[in-house]
mmCIF file of C-alpha atoms in Angstrom:
data_model
loop_
_atom_site.group_PDB
_atom_site.id
_atom_site.type_symbol
_atom_site.label_atom_id
_atom_site.label_comp_id
_atom_site.label_asym_id
_atom_site.label_seq_id
_atom_site.Cartn_x
_atom_site.Cartn_y
_atom_site.Cartn_z
ATOM 1 C CA MET A 12 0.526 -0.466 -0.150
ATOM 2 C CA THR A 13 1.612 2.990 -0.929
ATOM 3 C CA LEU A 14 0.042 5.704 1.510
ATOM 4 C CA VAL A 15 0.643 10.381 0.732
ATOM 5 C CA LEU A 16 0.543 13.024 3.241
ATOM 6 C CA GLY A 17 -1.383 15.849 1.215
ATOM 7 C CA ILE A 18 -0.711 19.012 2.495
ATOM 8 C CA GLU A 19 -3.281 22.118 1.108
ATOM 9 C CA SER A 20 -2.845 26.110 1.557
ATOM 10 C CA SER A 21 -3.434 27.747 -1.955
ATOM 11 C CA CYS A 22 -5.713 30.436 -1.088
ATOM 12 C CA ASP A 23 -8.324 30.369 2.005
ATOM 13 C CA GLU A 24 -8.718 26.417 3.449
ATOM 14 C CA THR A 25 -5.823 24.880 5.124
ATOM 15 C CA ALA A 26 -6.163 21.589 4.871
ATOM 16 C CA ALA A 27 -3.948 17.998 5.294
ATOM 17 C CA ALA A 28 -5.268 14.048 4.412
ATOM 18 C CA LEU A 29 -4.016 11.039 4.478
ATOM 19 C CA VAL A 30 -4.789 8.623 0.952
ATOM 20 C CA THR A 31 -3.908 5.651 -0.070
ATOM 21 C CA ASP A 32 -3.471 3.870 -3.638
ATOM 22 C CA GLY A 33 -6.587 2.090 -3.132
ATOM 23 C CA ARG A 34 -7.868 5.328 -3.272
ATOM 24 C CA GLU A 35 -9.063 5.108 0.552
ATOM 25 C CA ILE A 36 -8.898 8.107 3.115
ATOM 26 C CA LEU A 37 -8.030 7.237 6.267
ATOM 27 C CA ALA A 38 -8.206 11.208 7.742
ATOM 28 C CA GLN A 39 -8.300 14.102 6.234
ATOM 29 C CA ALA A 40 -8.772 18.033 8.356
ATOM 30 C CA ILE A 41 -9.620 21.365 7.160
ATOM 31 C CA ALA A 42 -9.804 24.674 8.265
ATOM 32 C CA SER A 43 -11.385 27.211 7.307
ATOM 33 C CA GLN A 44 -11.020 30.713 7.353
ATOM 34 C CA GLU A 45 -14.902 32.086 6.609
ATOM 35 C CA ALA A 46 -14.873 34.223 9.465
ATOM 36 C CA GLU A 47 -12.058 35.365 9.232
ATOM 37 C CA HIS A 48 -12.403 36.743 5.728
ATOM 38 C CA ALA A 49 -16.148 37.693 5.797
ATOM 39 C CA PRO A 50 -16.008 40.751 6.891
ATOM 40 C CA TYR A 51 -14.106 41.665 4.254
ATOM 41 C CA GLY A 52 -16.078 39.945 1.369
ATOM 42 C CA GLY A 53 -13.233 38.574 -0.015
ATOM 43 C CA VAL A 54 -10.519 36.122 0.427
ATOM 44 C CA VAL A 55 -7.051 39.110 2.070
ATOM 45 C CA PRO A 56 -3.787 37.522 1.076
ATOM 46 C CA GLU A 57 -2.072 38.856 4.175
ATOM 47 C CA ILE A 58 -4.133 37.383 6.839
ATOM 48 C CA ALA A 59 -4.924 34.065 4.996
ATOM 49 C CA ALA A 60 -1.193 33.063 5.238
ATOM 50 C CA ARG A 61 -0.837 33.945 8.253
ATOM 51 C CA ALA A 62 -3.698 31.051 9.577
ATOM 52 C CA HIS A 63 -2.123 28.585 7.168
ATOM 53 C CA ALA A 64 1.285 29.174 9.518
ATOM 54 C CA GLU A 65 -1.010 29.256 12.825
ATOM 55 C CA ARG A 66 -3.155 26.041 11.653
ATOM 56 C CA LEU A 67 -1.319 23.694 10.004
ATOM 57 C CA ALA A 68 0.849 22.075 11.855
ATOM 58 C CA PRO A 69 -1.996 20.841 14.494
ATOM 59 C CA LEU A 70 -3.866 19.455 11.186
ATOM 60 C CA ILE A 71 -1.189 17.294 10.057
ATOM 61 C CA GLU A 72 -1.026 15.909 14.041
ATOM 62 C CA ARG A 73 -4.628 15.678 13.764
ATOM 63 C CA VAL A 74 -4.821 13.196 10.811
ATOM 64 C CA LEU A 75 -1.605 11.501 11.593
ATOM 65 C CA SER A 76 -3.304 10.478 14.947
ATOM 66 C CA GLU A 77 -6.460 10.103 13.890
ATOM 67 C CA ALA A 78 -5.064 7.531 11.176
ATOM 68 C CA GLY A 79 -3.011 5.827 14.029
ATOM 69 C CA LYS A 80 0.283 6.772 11.717
ATOM 70 C CA SER A 81 3.530 8.358 11.716
ATOM 71 C CA LEU A 82 6.420 9.791 8.686
ATOM 72 C CA ASP A 83 7.223 7.027 9.180
ATOM 73 C CA ASP A 84 4.224 5.251 7.707
ATOM 74 C CA CYS A 85 4.188 7.536 4.480
ATOM 75 C CA ASP A 86 5.549 7.227 1.517
ATOM 76 C CA ALA A 87 5.785 10.770 0.569
ATOM 77 C CA ILE A 88 4.302 14.082 1.570
ATOM 78 C CA ALA A 89 2.701 15.750 -1.559
ATOM 79 C CA ALA A 90 1.844 19.384 -1.365
ATOM 80 C CA THR A 91 0.692 22.405 -3.432
ATOM 81 C CA ALA A 92 3.372 24.211 -5.138
ATOM 82 C CA GLY A 93 1.112 26.726 -6.822
ATOM 83 C CA PRO A 94 -0.917 28.311 -8.387
ATOM 84 C CA GLY A 95 -2.452 30.100 -6.064
ATOM 85 C CA LEU A 96 -2.047 33.280 -3.089
ATOM 86 C CA ILE A 97 1.633 32.623 -3.213
ATOM 87 C CA GLY A 98 2.104 33.294 1.291
ATOM 88 C CA GLY A 99 -0.686 30.606 1.363
ATOM 89 C CA VAL A 100 1.168 28.074 -1.076
ATOM 90 C CA MET A 101 4.188 29.145 0.793
ATOM 91 C CA VAL A 102 3.835 27.676 4.141
ATOM 92 C CA GLY A 103 2.517 24.243 2.985
ATOM 93 C CA LEU A 104 5.385 23.877 0.084
ATOM 94 C CA VAL A 105 7.767 24.367 3.491
ATOM 95 C CA THR A 106 6.170 22.515 6.326
ATOM 96 C CA ALA A 107 6.044 19.589 3.463
ATOM 97 C CA LYS A 108 9.903 20.275 2.693
ATOM 98 C CA ALA A 109 10.968 20.901 5.993
ATOM 99 C CA LEU A 110 8.924 17.194 7.032
ATOM 100 C CA ALA A 111 10.196 15.504 3.807
ATOM 101 C CA MET A 112 13.777 16.114 5.063
ATOM 102 C CA ALA A 113 13.484 15.661 8.742
ATOM 103 C CA SER A 114 11.717 11.796 7.919
ATOM 104 C CA GLY A 115 13.492 11.759 4.833
ATOM 105 C CA LYS A 116 10.376 10.914 2.618
ATOM 106 C CA PRO A 117 10.418 11.876 -0.877
ATOM 107 C CA LEU A 118 8.273 15.561 -1.559
ATOM 108 C CA MET A 119 6.202 15.567 -4.142
ATOM 109 C CA ALA A 120 5.206 19.060 -5.176
ATOM 110 C CA VAL A 121 1.850 18.994 -6.517
ATOM 111 C CA ASN A 122 0.093 21.546 -9.549
ATOM 112 C CA HIS A 123 -3.052 22.540 -7.655
ATOM 113 C CA LEU A 124 -5.197 22.304 -10.538
ATOM 114 C CA GLU A 125 -4.040 18.775 -11.429
ATOM 115 C CA GLY A 126 -5.501 18.278 -8.104
ATOM 116 C CA HIS A 127 -8.436 19.316 -9.470
ATOM 117 C CA ALA A 128 -8.277 17.040 -12.466
ATOM 118 C CA LEU A 129 -7.539 14.274 -11.161
ATOM 119 C CA SER A 130 -10.261 13.950 -7.988
ATOM 120 C CA PRO A 131 -12.771 12.611 -9.744
ATOM 121 C CA ARG A 132 -10.355 10.110 -9.824
ATOM 122 C CA LEU A 133 -9.904 9.241 -6.640
ATOM 123 C CA ALA A 134 -13.881 8.733 -6.269
ATOM 124 C CA ASP A 135 -14.485 6.268 -9.203
ATOM 125 C CA ALA A 136 -12.300 4.085 -9.748
ATOM 126 C CA SER A 137 -13.532 3.422 -12.871
ATOM 127 C CA LEU A 138 -12.763 6.869 -14.399
ATOM 128 C CA GLN A 139 -10.079 6.311 -17.838
ATOM 129 C CA TYR A 140 -8.667 8.969 -19.389
ATOM 130 C CA PRO A 141 -8.689 10.296 -21.500
ATOM 131 C CA TYR A 142 -11.867 12.379 -20.615
ATOM 132 C CA ALA A 143 -13.021 16.121 -20.682
ATOM 133 C CA LEU A 144 -12.787 18.540 -17.688
ATOM 134 C CA LEU A 145 -14.605 21.632 -16.860
ATOM 135 C CA LEU A 146 -12.668 22.670 -14.499
ATOM 136 C CA VAL A 147 -14.383 25.678 -12.544
ATOM 137 C CA SER A 148 -13.356 27.883 -8.783
ATOM 138 C CA GLY A 149 -12.786 30.962 -7.699
ATOM 139 C CA GLY A 150 -10.212 31.353 -9.186
ATOM 140 C CA HIS A 151 -10.192 28.865 -12.259
ATOM 141 C CA CYS A 152 -12.588 28.543 -15.672
ATOM 142 C CA GLN A 153 -10.523 25.978 -17.755
ATOM 143 C CA ILE A 154 -11.802 23.908 -20.512
ATOM 144 C CA LEU A 155 -9.457 20.753 -21.049
ATOM 145 C CA ARG A 156 -8.881 17.271 -22.413
ATOM 146 C CA VAL A 157 -7.341 15.137 -19.529
ATOM 147 C CA GLU A 158 -5.136 12.570 -21.635
ATOM 148 C CA GLY A 159 -3.041 11.693 -18.115
ATOM 149 C CA VAL A 160 -0.995 12.352 -15.384
ATOM 150 C CA GLY A 161 0.664 15.484 -16.821
ATOM 151 C CA LYS A 162 -0.713 15.203 -19.920
ATOM 152 C CA TYR A 163 -3.538 18.401 -20.551
ATOM 153 C CA GLN A 164 -4.632 20.063 -23.606
ATOM 154 C CA ARG A 165 -6.784 23.089 -22.740
ATOM 155 C CA HIS A 166 -8.973 23.788 -25.155
ATOM 156 C CA ALA A 167 -10.892 26.579 -23.630
ATOM 157 C CA THR A 168 -10.439 29.023 -20.750
ATOM 158 C CA THR A 169 -11.546 32.809 -19.365
ATOM 159 C CA ILE A 170 -10.958 36.147 -20.841
ATOM 160 C CA ASP A 171 -11.718 37.546 -17.423
ATOM 161 C CA ASP A 172 -13.117 35.788 -14.447
ATOM 162 C CA ALA A 173 -13.615 33.332 -13.184
ATOM 163 C CA LEU A 174 -17.144 31.546 -12.935
ATOM 164 C CA GLY A 175 -16.732 31.296 -8.464
ATOM 165 C CA GLU A 176 -15.546 34.772 -8.636
ATOM 166 C CA ALA A 177 -19.221 35.837 -10.546
ATOM 167 C CA PHE A 178 -20.816 33.362 -7.811
ATOM 168 C CA ASP A 179 -19.074 35.537 -5.002
ATOM 169 C CA LYS A 180 -19.305 39.413 -6.384
ATOM 170 C CA THR A 181 -22.912 38.610 -7.198
ATOM 171 C CA ALA A 182 -23.634 37.525 -4.118
ATOM 172 C CA LYS A 183 -21.765 40.332 -2.435
ATOM 173 C CA ILE A 184 -24.485 42.635 -4.722
ATOM 174 C CA LEU A 185 -27.141 40.745 -3.387
ATOM 175 C CA GLY A 186 -25.845 41.318 0.556
ATOM 176 C CA LEU A 187 -25.076 37.624 0.825
ATOM 177 C CA GLY A 188 -21.833 37.451 2.159
ATOM 178 C CA TYR A 189 -18.825 35.554 2.411
ATOM 179 C CA PRO A 190 -18.261 32.678 0.732
ATOM 180 C CA GLY A 191 -20.505 33.328 -1.712
ATOM 181 C CA GLY A 192 -21.236 30.628 -4.283
ATOM 182 C CA PRO A 193 -23.331 28.651 -2.036
ATOM 183 C CA ALA A 194 -26.078 31.715 -0.837
ATOM 184 C CA VAL A 195 -26.466 32.630 -4.407
ATOM 185 C CA GLU A 196 -27.354 28.925 -5.468
ATOM 186 C CA LYS A 197 -29.508 28.597 -2.176
ATOM 187 C CA LEU A 198 -31.521 31.857 -2.696
ATOM 188 C CA ALA A 199 -31.555 31.553 -6.785
ATOM 189 C CA ARG A 200 -33.991 28.221 -5.499
ATOM 190 C CA LYS A 201 -36.917 30.676 -4.707
ATOM 191 C CA GLY A 202 -36.140 32.402 -7.545
ATOM 192 C CA ASP A 203 -38.327 33.387 -11.562
ATOM 193 C CA PRO A 204 -34.613 32.076 -13.667
ATOM 194 C CA ALA A 205 -36.048 34.071 -15.985
ATOM 195 C CA ALA A 206 -37.245 36.764 -14.515
ATOM 196 C CA VAL A 207 -34.533 39.018 -15.138
ATOM 197 C CA PRO A 208 -32.716 39.506 -18.934
ATOM 198 C CA LEU A 209 -29.095 39.086 -18.421
ATOM 199 C CA PRO A 210 -26.992 38.800 -20.709
ATOM 200 C CA ARG A 211 -24.393 35.278 -21.898
ATOM 201 C CA PRO A 212 -21.626 36.429 -23.045
ATOM 202 C CA LEU A 213 -19.865 34.547 -26.115
ATOM 203 C CA MET A 214 -22.640 32.253 -26.461
ATOM 204 C CA ARG A 215 -22.014 30.780 -29.922
ATOM 205 C CA SER A 216 -19.487 32.609 -30.059
ATOM 206 C CA LYS A 217 -16.353 30.961 -32.426
ATOM 207 C CA GLU A 218 -14.352 31.835 -30.189
ATOM 208 C CA PRO A 219 -14.383 28.723 -27.720
ATOM 209 C CA HIS A 220 -13.301 30.837 -24.414
ATOM 210 C CA PHE A 221 -15.456 32.020 -21.318
ATOM 211 C CA SER A 222 -16.739 35.624 -20.391
ATOM 212 C CA PHE A 223 -18.211 36.762 -17.338
ATOM 213 C CA ALA A 224 -16.550 40.243 -16.473
ATOM 214 C CA GLY A 225 -20.264 41.472 -18.819
ATOM 215 C CA LEU A 226 -22.341 39.265 -16.840
ATOM 216 C CA LYS A 227 -21.598 40.844 -13.399
ATOM 217 C CA SER A 228 -21.904 44.490 -14.995
ATOM 218 C CA ALA A 229 -25.290 43.220 -15.703
ATOM 219 C CA VAL A 230 -26.131 41.953 -12.151
ATOM 220 C CA LEU A 231 -25.334 44.799 -10.498
ATOM 221 C CA ARG A 232 -26.860 47.511 -12.563
ATOM 222 C CA ALA A 233 -30.156 44.720 -12.354
ATOM 223 C CA HIS A 234 -30.066 45.656 -8.569
ATOM 224 C CA ASP A 235 -29.423 48.955 -8.524
ATOM 225 C CA THR A 236 -32.747 49.728 -10.265
ATOM 226 C CA GLY A 237 -35.281 48.442 -7.507
ATOM 227 C CA GLU A 238 -36.978 46.713 -10.147
ATOM 228 C CA HIS A 239 -35.997 42.940 -9.335
ATOM 229 C CA ALA A 240 -36.314 40.733 -5.954
ATOM 230 C CA ASP A 241 -32.874 39.291 -4.644
ATOM 231 C CA ALA A 242 -34.195 36.155 -5.500
ATOM 232 C CA ASP A 243 -35.014 36.521 -9.181
ATOM 233 C CA ILE A 244 -31.825 38.304 -9.914
ATOM 234 C CA ALA A 245 -30.050 35.052 -8.173
ATOM 235 C CA ALA A 246 -31.933 32.752 -9.912
ATOM 236 C CA SER A 247 -31.236 34.548 -13.679
ATOM 237 C CA PHE A 248 -27.493 35.123 -12.943
ATOM 238 C CA GLN A 249 -27.307 31.183 -12.108
ATOM 239 C CA GLN A 250 -29.132 30.307 -14.926
ATOM 240 C CA ALA A 251 -27.299 32.639 -17.195
ATOM 241 C CA ALA A 252 -24.121 31.253 -15.476
ATOM 242 C CA LEU A 253 -25.105 27.901 -16.617
ATOM 243 C CA ASP A 254 -26.405 28.567 -20.520
ATOM 244 C CA CYS A 255 -22.553 30.147 -20.869
ATOM 245 C CA ILE A 256 -20.522 26.718 -19.466
ATOM 246 C CA LEU A 257 -23.550 24.766 -21.386
ATOM 247 C CA ASP A 258 -23.075 26.318 -24.883
ATOM 248 C CA ARG A 259 -18.995 26.932 -24.279
ATOM 249 C CA THR A 260 -18.551 23.437 -23.240
ATOM 250 C CA SER A 261 -20.576 21.695 -25.971
ATOM 251 C CA SER A 262 -18.755 23.620 -28.688
ATOM 252 C CA ALA A 263 -15.516 22.081 -26.812
ATOM 253 C CA LEU A 264 -16.566 18.320 -26.460
ATOM 254 C CA ALA A 265 -17.060 18.925 -30.480
ATOM 255 C CA ALA A 266 -13.517 19.221 -31.177
ATOM 256 C CA MET A 267 -11.958 17.454 -28.807
ATOM 257 C CA GLN A 268 -13.517 13.986 -29.389
ATOM 258 C CA PRO A 269 -13.061 11.363 -28.158
ATOM 259 C CA VAL A 270 -13.144 11.755 -25.043
ATOM 260 C CA THR A 271 -14.647 8.492 -22.097
ATOM 261 C CA ALA A 272 -16.700 11.244 -20.161
ATOM 262 C CA LEU A 273 -18.091 14.463 -19.231
ATOM 263 C CA VAL A 274 -16.404 15.308 -15.744
ATOM 264 C CA VAL A 275 -16.622 18.739 -13.452
ATOM 265 C CA ALA A 276 -14.279 19.743 -10.627
ATOM 266 C CA GLY A 277 -13.487 22.713 -8.555
ATOM 267 C CA GLY A 278 -15.629 24.651 -6.268
ATOM 268 C CA VAL A 279 -18.278 25.433 -8.619
ATOM 269 C CA ALA A 280 -19.171 21.759 -9.204
ATOM 270 C CA ALA A 281 -20.753 21.310 -6.050
ATOM 271 C CA ASN A 282 -23.605 23.291 -7.329
ATOM 272 C CA GLN A 283 -26.175 21.425 -8.010
ATOM 273 C CA THR A 284 -27.982 23.320 -11.479
ATOM 274 C CA ILE A 285 -24.364 22.925 -13.251
ATOM 275 C CA ARG A 286 -24.232 19.339 -12.250
ATOM 276 C CA ALA A 287 -27.893 18.921 -13.485
ATOM 277 C CA GLY A 288 -27.034 20.481 -16.505
ATOM 278 C CA LEU A 289 -23.560 19.247 -17.304
ATOM 279 C CA GLN A 290 -24.740 15.777 -16.590
ATOM 280 C CA ASN A 291 -28.242 16.519 -19.247
ATOM 281 C CA LEU A 292 -25.000 17.326 -21.708
ATOM 282 C CA ALA A 293 -23.133 14.001 -21.198
ATOM 283 C CA THR A 294 -25.664 11.817 -21.704
ATOM 284 C CA GLU A 295 -26.664 14.166 -24.417
ATOM 285 C CA ASN A 296 -23.345 13.446 -26.482
ATOM 286 C CA GLY A 297 -23.198 9.542 -25.126
ATOM 287 C CA LEU A 298 -21.560 10.088 -22.227
ATOM 288 C CA ALA A 299 -20.365 8.904 -18.981
ATOM 289 C CA PHE A 300 -20.514 12.041 -16.237
ATOM 290 C CA THR A 301 -18.593 12.265 -13.864
ATOM 291 C CA ALA A 302 -18.282 14.783 -10.255
ATOM 292 C CA PRO A 303 -17.070 14.307 -7.263
ATOM 293 C CA PRO A 304 -17.957 14.141 -3.634
ATOM 294 C CA LEU A 305 -19.151 17.771 -2.798
ATOM 295 C CA PRO A 306 -16.204 17.392 -0.314
ATOM 296 C CA LEU A 307 -13.707 17.068 -2.959
ATOM 297 C CA CYS A 308 -14.792 19.588 -4.536
ATOM 298 C CA THR A 309 -14.117 22.482 -2.838
ATOM 299 C CA ASP A 310 -10.424 22.820 -1.803
ATOM 300 C CA ASN A 311 -9.062 19.815 0.305
ATOM 301 C CA ALA A 312 -6.177 18.065 1.027
ATOM 302 C CA ALA A 313 -7.150 14.294 -0.218
ATOM 303 C CA MET A 314 -6.904 16.005 -3.548
ATOM 304 C CA ILE A 315 -3.961 16.503 -3.097
ATOM 305 C CA ALA A 316 -2.431 13.282 -1.704
ATOM 306 C CA TRP A 317 -4.465 11.631 -4.795
ATOM 307 C CA ALA A 318 -2.765 14.166 -7.434
ATOM 308 C CA GLY A 319 0.332 12.525 -5.186
ATOM 309 C CA VAL A 320 0.053 8.954 -5.739
ATOM 310 C CA GLU A 321 -1.639 9.378 -9.319
ATOM 311 C CA ARG A 322 2.309 11.384 -9.843
ATOM 312 C CA MET A 323 3.703 8.166 -8.296
ATOM 313 C CA ALA A 324 2.442 5.283 -9.578
ATOM 314 C CA ALA A 325 3.741 7.671 -13.309
ATOM 315 C CA GLY A 326 7.350 7.989 -12.622
ATOM 316 C CA PHE A 327 7.370 11.349 -11.717
ATOM 317 C CA GLY A 328 8.676 12.887 -8.470
ATOM 318 C CA PRO A 329 10.642 12.927 -6.165
ATOM 319 C CA ASP A 330 10.926 16.945 -6.585
ATOM 320 C CA PRO A 331 13.724 18.898 -5.760
ATOM 321 C CA LEU A 332 13.271 20.874 -2.140
ATOM 322 C CA ASP A 333 14.766 23.549 -3.126
ATOM 323 C CA LEU A 334 11.525 24.343 -5.148
ATOM 324 C CA LYS A 335 9.957 27.824 -5.346
ATOM 325 C CA ALA A 336 6.332 27.949 -4.443
ATOM 326 C CA ARG A 337 4.229 29.064 -7.401
ATOM 327 C CA PRO A 338 1.809 32.052 -7.735
ATOM 328 C CA ARG A 339 1.060 31.063 -12.039
ATOM 329 C CA TRP A 340 0.956 27.476 -12.880
ATOM 330 C CA PRO A 341 -0.269 26.401 -16.169
ATOM 331 C CA LEU A 342 -1.677 22.632 -17.032
ATOM 332 C CA ASP A 343 -0.779 23.497 -20.319
ATOM 333 C CA PRO A 344 1.885 25.758 -21.028
ATOM 334 C CA GLN A 345 1.679 25.254 -24.432
ATOM 335 C CA ALA A 346 -1.489 26.384 -25.687
ATOM 336 C CA GLU A 347 -2.468 29.693 -26.708
ATOM 337 C CA PRO A 348 -2.906 32.540 -24.529
ATOM 338 C CA ALA A 349 -6.411 33.704 -24.635
ATOM 339 C CA ARG A 350 -7.561 37.156 -25.986
ATOM 340 C CA GLY A 351 -7.381 40.277 -23.023
ATOM 341 C CA ALA A 352 -6.287 37.437 -20.329
ATOM 342 C CA GLY A 353 -2.928 38.347 -19.822
ATOM 343 C CA VAL A 354 -1.128 36.256 -16.926
ATOM 344 C CA LYS A 355 -4.052 34.984 -16.296
ATOM 345 C CA ALA A 356 -3.993 32.527 -19.975
#
């Protein structure tokens, strides 16, 4: 049995987990920072980094204790090395380096996006390469063809904002607080998705990419008119976002066939309306549909540990202890930069 300790600290979730190559999560723990960031309506990088530094060591001790394991029992230490808020990434990576050095175990530096990309395989042993992946989170919105560990072809990305960010900004406009995604989804259940005319940016465009900046602005204008109920705005926003996702994903599937399945991962993958729409799209295209269990959608260390397991099995690593944290780290470095995306490409 291969046992990997995973560490995640790329944004506002401090997490540790122990995962085996048999897809068993022996123990995992996540310390949320929602209370610290809620007064600001979003993540404050300095506060996040400080919280990671305070909480990570106790979390690691906790998961080892709960699993009845020690560092000597681990075959590797896997940690997010980017992309993300650089202060938080550095806290997790430096901790992993120290543990690897002290225990003599190999270090596996994991791309946070690869953690999301491979997380569906942790929960679904039947998922085979290649598969189409819609990666939607607070910081990323991409469609990729996952051909194997370390082998990704990016077909689309956002030219401005990620979908998770659009959910958070909509929540802020509606006074729903932080984190915004679950709050908008809950309120949308009470509203009419056709009540507020909102744009569908880039829908039916020959360009493959996403855009959500205009949709956010339209939500703000609709709210400022005072003519619409908040629930209707939330429902109409969610429907507009779903329409864009389905249109862009359908276009990508036509360009990347054959694939074994349509997979969604990332924090926004927890949204049940979006999941249902994507499942219908997969069925229409004769594909299986896979989404991680809800606890594996948001940032977590189990996906990082599993990525470490997969990378070891594929012959990657160990990584050098002088490896640097990376605020930017694309899964497909050869992809052509998207129009207007700049460093987000």
